[in-house]
Tab-separated table of C-alpha atoms and ligand atoms in Angstrom:
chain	number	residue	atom	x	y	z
A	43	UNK	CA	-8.595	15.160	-22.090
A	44	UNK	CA	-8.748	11.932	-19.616
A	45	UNK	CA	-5.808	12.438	-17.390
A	46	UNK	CA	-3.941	9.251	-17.546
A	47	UNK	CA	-2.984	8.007	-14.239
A	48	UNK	CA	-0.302	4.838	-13.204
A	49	UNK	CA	-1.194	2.860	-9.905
A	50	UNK	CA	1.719	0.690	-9.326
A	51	UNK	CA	1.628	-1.812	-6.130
A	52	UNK	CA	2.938	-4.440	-4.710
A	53	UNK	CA	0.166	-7.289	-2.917
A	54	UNK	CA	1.344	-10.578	-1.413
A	55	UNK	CA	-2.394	-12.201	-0.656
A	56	UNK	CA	-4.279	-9.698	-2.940
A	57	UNK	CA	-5.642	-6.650	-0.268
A	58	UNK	CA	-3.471	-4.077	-1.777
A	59	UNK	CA	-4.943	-5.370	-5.042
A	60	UNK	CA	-8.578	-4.906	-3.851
A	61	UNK	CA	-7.624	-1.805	-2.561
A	62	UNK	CA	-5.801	-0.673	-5.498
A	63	UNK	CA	-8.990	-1.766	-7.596
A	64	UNK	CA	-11.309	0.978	-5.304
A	65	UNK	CA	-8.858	3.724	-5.698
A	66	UNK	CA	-8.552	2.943	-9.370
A	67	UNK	CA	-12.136	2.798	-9.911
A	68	UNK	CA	-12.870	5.780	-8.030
A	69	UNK	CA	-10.483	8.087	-10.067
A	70	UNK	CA	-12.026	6.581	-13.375
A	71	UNK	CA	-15.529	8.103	-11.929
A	72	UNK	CA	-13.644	11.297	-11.885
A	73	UNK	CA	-12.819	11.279	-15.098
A	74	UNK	CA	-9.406	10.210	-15.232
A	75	UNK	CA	-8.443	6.543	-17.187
A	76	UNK	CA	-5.957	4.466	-14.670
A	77	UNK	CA	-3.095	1.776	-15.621
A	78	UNK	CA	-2.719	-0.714	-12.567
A	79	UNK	CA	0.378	-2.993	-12.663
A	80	UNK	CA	1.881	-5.069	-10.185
A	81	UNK	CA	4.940	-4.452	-9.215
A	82	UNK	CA	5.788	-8.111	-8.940
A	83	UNK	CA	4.939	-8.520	-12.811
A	84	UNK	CA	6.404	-5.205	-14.270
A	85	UNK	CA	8.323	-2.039	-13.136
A	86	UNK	CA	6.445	0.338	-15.136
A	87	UNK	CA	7.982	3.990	-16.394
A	88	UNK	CA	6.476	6.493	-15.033
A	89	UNK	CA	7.713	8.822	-17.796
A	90	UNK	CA	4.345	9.465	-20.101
A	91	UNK	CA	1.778	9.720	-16.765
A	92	UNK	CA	-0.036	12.615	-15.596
A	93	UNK	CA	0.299	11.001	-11.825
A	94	UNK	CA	1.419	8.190	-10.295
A	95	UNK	CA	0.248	6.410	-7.172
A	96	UNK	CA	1.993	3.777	-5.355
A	97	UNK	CA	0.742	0.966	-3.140
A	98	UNK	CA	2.717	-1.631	-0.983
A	99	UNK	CA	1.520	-4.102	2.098
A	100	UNK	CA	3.657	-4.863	4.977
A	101	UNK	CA	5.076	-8.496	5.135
A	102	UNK	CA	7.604	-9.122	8.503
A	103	UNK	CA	8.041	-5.646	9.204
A	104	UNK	CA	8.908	-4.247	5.669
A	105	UNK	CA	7.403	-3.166	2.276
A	106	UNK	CA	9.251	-5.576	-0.718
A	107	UNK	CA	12.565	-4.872	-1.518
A	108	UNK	CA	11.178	-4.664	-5.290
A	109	UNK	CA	8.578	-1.347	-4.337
A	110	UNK	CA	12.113	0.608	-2.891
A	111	UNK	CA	14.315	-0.240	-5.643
A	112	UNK	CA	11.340	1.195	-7.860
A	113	UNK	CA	10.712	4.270	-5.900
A	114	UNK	CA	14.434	5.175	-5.829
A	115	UNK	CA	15.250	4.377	-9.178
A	116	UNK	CA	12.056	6.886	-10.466
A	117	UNK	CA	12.006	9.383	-7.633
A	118	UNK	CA	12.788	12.480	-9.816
A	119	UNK	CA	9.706	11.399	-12.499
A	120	UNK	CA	7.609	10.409	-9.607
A	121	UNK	CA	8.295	13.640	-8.041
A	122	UNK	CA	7.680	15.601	-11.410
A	123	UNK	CA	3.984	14.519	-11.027
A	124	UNK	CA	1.318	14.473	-9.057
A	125	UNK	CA	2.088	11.521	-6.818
A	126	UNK	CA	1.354	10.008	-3.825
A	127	UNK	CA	1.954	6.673	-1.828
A	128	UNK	CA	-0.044	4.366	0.540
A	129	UNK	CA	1.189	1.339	2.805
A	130	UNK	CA	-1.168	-1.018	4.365
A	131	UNK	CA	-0.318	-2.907	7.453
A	132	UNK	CA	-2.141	-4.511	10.312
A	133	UNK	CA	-0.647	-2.323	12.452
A	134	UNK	CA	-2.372	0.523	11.127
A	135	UNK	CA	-5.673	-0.666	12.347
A	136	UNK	CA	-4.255	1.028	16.176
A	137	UNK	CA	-5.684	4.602	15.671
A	138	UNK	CA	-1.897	5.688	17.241
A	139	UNK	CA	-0.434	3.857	14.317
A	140	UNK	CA	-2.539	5.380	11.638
A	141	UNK	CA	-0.547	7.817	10.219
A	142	UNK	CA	2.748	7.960	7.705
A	143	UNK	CA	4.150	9.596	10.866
A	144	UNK	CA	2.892	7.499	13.786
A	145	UNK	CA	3.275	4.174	11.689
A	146	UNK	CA	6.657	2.958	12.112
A	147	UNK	CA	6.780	0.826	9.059
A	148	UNK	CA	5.504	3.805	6.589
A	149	UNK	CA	7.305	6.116	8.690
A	150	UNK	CA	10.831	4.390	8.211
A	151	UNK	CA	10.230	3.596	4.745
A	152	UNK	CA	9.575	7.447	4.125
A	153	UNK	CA	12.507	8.561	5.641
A	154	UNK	CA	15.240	5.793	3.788
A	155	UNK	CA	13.931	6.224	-0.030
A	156	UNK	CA	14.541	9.225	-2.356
A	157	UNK	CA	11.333	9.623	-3.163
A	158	UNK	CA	9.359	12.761	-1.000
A	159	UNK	CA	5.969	11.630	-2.031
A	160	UNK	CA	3.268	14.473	-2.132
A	161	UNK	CA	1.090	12.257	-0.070
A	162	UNK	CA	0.883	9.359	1.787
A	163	UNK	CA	-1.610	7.697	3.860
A	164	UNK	CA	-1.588	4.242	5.644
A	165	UNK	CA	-4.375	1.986	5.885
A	166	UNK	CA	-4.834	-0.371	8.050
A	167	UNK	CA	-4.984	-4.447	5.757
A	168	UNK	CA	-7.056	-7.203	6.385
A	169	UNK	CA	-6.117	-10.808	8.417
A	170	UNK	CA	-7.230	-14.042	6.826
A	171	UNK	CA	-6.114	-17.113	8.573
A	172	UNK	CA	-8.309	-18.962	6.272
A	173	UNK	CA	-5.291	-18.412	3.801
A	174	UNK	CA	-2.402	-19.045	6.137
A	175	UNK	CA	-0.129	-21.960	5.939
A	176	UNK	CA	2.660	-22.894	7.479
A	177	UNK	CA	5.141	-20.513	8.944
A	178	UNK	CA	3.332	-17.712	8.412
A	179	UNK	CA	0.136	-19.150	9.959
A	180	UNK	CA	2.468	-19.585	13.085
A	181	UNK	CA	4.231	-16.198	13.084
A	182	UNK	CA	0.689	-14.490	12.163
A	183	UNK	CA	-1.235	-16.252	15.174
A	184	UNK	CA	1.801	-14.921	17.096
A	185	UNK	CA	1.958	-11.336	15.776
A	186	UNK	CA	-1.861	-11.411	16.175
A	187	UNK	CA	-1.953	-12.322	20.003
A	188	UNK	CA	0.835	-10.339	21.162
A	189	UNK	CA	-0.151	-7.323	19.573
A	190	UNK	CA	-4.024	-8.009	21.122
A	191	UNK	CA	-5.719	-8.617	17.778
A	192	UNK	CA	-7.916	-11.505	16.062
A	193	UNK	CA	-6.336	-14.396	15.640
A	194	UNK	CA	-8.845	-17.326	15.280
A	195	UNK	CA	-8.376	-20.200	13.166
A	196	UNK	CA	-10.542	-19.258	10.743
A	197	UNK	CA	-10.601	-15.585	11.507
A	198	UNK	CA	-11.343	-13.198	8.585
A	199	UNK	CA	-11.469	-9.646	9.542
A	200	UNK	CA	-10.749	-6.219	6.938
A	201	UNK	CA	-9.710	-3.556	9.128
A	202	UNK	CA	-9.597	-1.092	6.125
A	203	UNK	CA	-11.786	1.863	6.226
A	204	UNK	CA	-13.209	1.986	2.705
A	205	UNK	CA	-14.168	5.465	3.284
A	206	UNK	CA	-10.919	6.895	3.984
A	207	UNK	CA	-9.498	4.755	0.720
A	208	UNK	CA	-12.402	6.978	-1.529
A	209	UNK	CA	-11.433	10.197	0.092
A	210	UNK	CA	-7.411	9.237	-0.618
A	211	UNK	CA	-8.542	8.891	-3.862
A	212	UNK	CA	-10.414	12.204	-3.861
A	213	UNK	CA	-7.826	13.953	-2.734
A	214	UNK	CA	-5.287	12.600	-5.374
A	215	UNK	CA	-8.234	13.552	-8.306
A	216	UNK	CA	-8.410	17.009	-6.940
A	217	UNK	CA	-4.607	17.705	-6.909
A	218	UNK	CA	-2.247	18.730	-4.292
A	219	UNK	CA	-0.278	15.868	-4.452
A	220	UNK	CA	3.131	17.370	-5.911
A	221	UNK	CA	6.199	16.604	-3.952
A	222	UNK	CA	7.138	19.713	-2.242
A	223	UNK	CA	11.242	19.570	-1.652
B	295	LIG	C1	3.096	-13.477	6.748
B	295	LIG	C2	2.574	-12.111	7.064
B	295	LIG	C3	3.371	-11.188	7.715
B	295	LIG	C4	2.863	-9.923	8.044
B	295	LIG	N1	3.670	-9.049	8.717
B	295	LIG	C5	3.140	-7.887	9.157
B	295	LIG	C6	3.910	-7.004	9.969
B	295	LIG	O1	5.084	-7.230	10.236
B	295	LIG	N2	3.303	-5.884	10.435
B	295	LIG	C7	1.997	-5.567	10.133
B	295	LIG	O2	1.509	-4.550	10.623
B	295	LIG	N3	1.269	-6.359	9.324
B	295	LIG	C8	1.798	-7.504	8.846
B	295	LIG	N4	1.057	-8.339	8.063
B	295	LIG	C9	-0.298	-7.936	7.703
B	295	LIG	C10	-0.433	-7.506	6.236
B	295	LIG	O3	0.276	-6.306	5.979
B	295	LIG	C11	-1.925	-7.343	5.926
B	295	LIG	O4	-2.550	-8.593	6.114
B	295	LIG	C12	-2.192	-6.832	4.547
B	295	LIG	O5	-3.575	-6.597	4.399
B	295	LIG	C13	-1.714	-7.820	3.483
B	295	LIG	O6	-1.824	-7.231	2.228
B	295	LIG	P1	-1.719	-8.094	0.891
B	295	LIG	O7	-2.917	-8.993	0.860
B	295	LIG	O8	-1.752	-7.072	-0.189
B	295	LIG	O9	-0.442	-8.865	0.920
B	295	LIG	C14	1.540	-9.589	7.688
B	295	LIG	C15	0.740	-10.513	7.018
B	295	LIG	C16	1.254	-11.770	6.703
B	295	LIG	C17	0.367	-12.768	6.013
């Protein structure tokens, strides 16, 4: 039997999407048939899943309010799964911020929900000024030179390693992702 598996994530300008799409697509060529629903549409139950994986970007410093009210809430039947969680940031693209333990967002996030996810992994998002308007073109040109990164006006640039995204998925499909406290 096709293990069914729940991908829930949040996205502001659609690269946890895209990213959510890979990992989903990559489980289904393991065999297993995936449900992916934003968390901005639905708060899905993950009662009825065989595992559940949760995705959230970083906007100003935090993941949306929405993805910790849904983690808490469902932390015992996330935990009673396989289950594992990924944050993408810009951040992240600093190999000394790449992991749930060096990156401060994912790291601080981790330590004030419920949920003790079996994994988690943080990779680094993607800028597109081509989509910024307004404040956050401002902030984002700020956050962007200050921290040393890309920040032209038109600058597109996908820091995400694709390959590490495949093997999170990998690593999900082969198990080992059950909370351990
Ligand atoms: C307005 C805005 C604020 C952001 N704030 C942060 C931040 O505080 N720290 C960070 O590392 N990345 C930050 N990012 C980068 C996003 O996390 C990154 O672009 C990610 O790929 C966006 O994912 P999404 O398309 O799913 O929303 C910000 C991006 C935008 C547009």
């Amino acid at each position: 039997m096709k293990k069914k598996i729940l991908l829930a994530f949040w996205t502001t300008d659609g690269h946890a999407r895209s990213i959510s799409e890979r990992i989903a697509s990559r489980l289904e060529s393991n065999g297993s048939e995936v449900r992916m629903v934003c968390l901005r549409d639905e708060q899905p139950d993950p009662g009825g899943y065989d595992g559940v994986i949760v995705g959230a970007s970083i906007r100003y410093g935090f993941h949306h309010p929405k993805v910790e009210r849904y983690v808490n809430r469902n932390a015992k039947a996330l935990e009673a799964v396989p289950n594992a969680f990924f944050s993408i940031n810009l951040s992240a693209r600093k190999p000394a911020k790449n992991t749930p333990e060096t990156n401060p967002y994912c790291r601080k996030f981790l330590q004030k929900i419920k949920w003790k996810p079996g994994m988690a992994v943080v990779f680094p998002g993607k800028v597109d000024f081509t989509r910024y308007r307004g404040f956050d073109r401002v902030m984002m040109h700020l956050i962007m030179s200050i921290s040393g990164g890309p920040h032209g006006k038109d600058t597109v640039v996908d820091f995400t390693d694709w390959n590490a995204v495949d093997a999170f998925a990998d690593r999900f499909a082969g198990g080992g992702s059950l909370g351990k406290d």
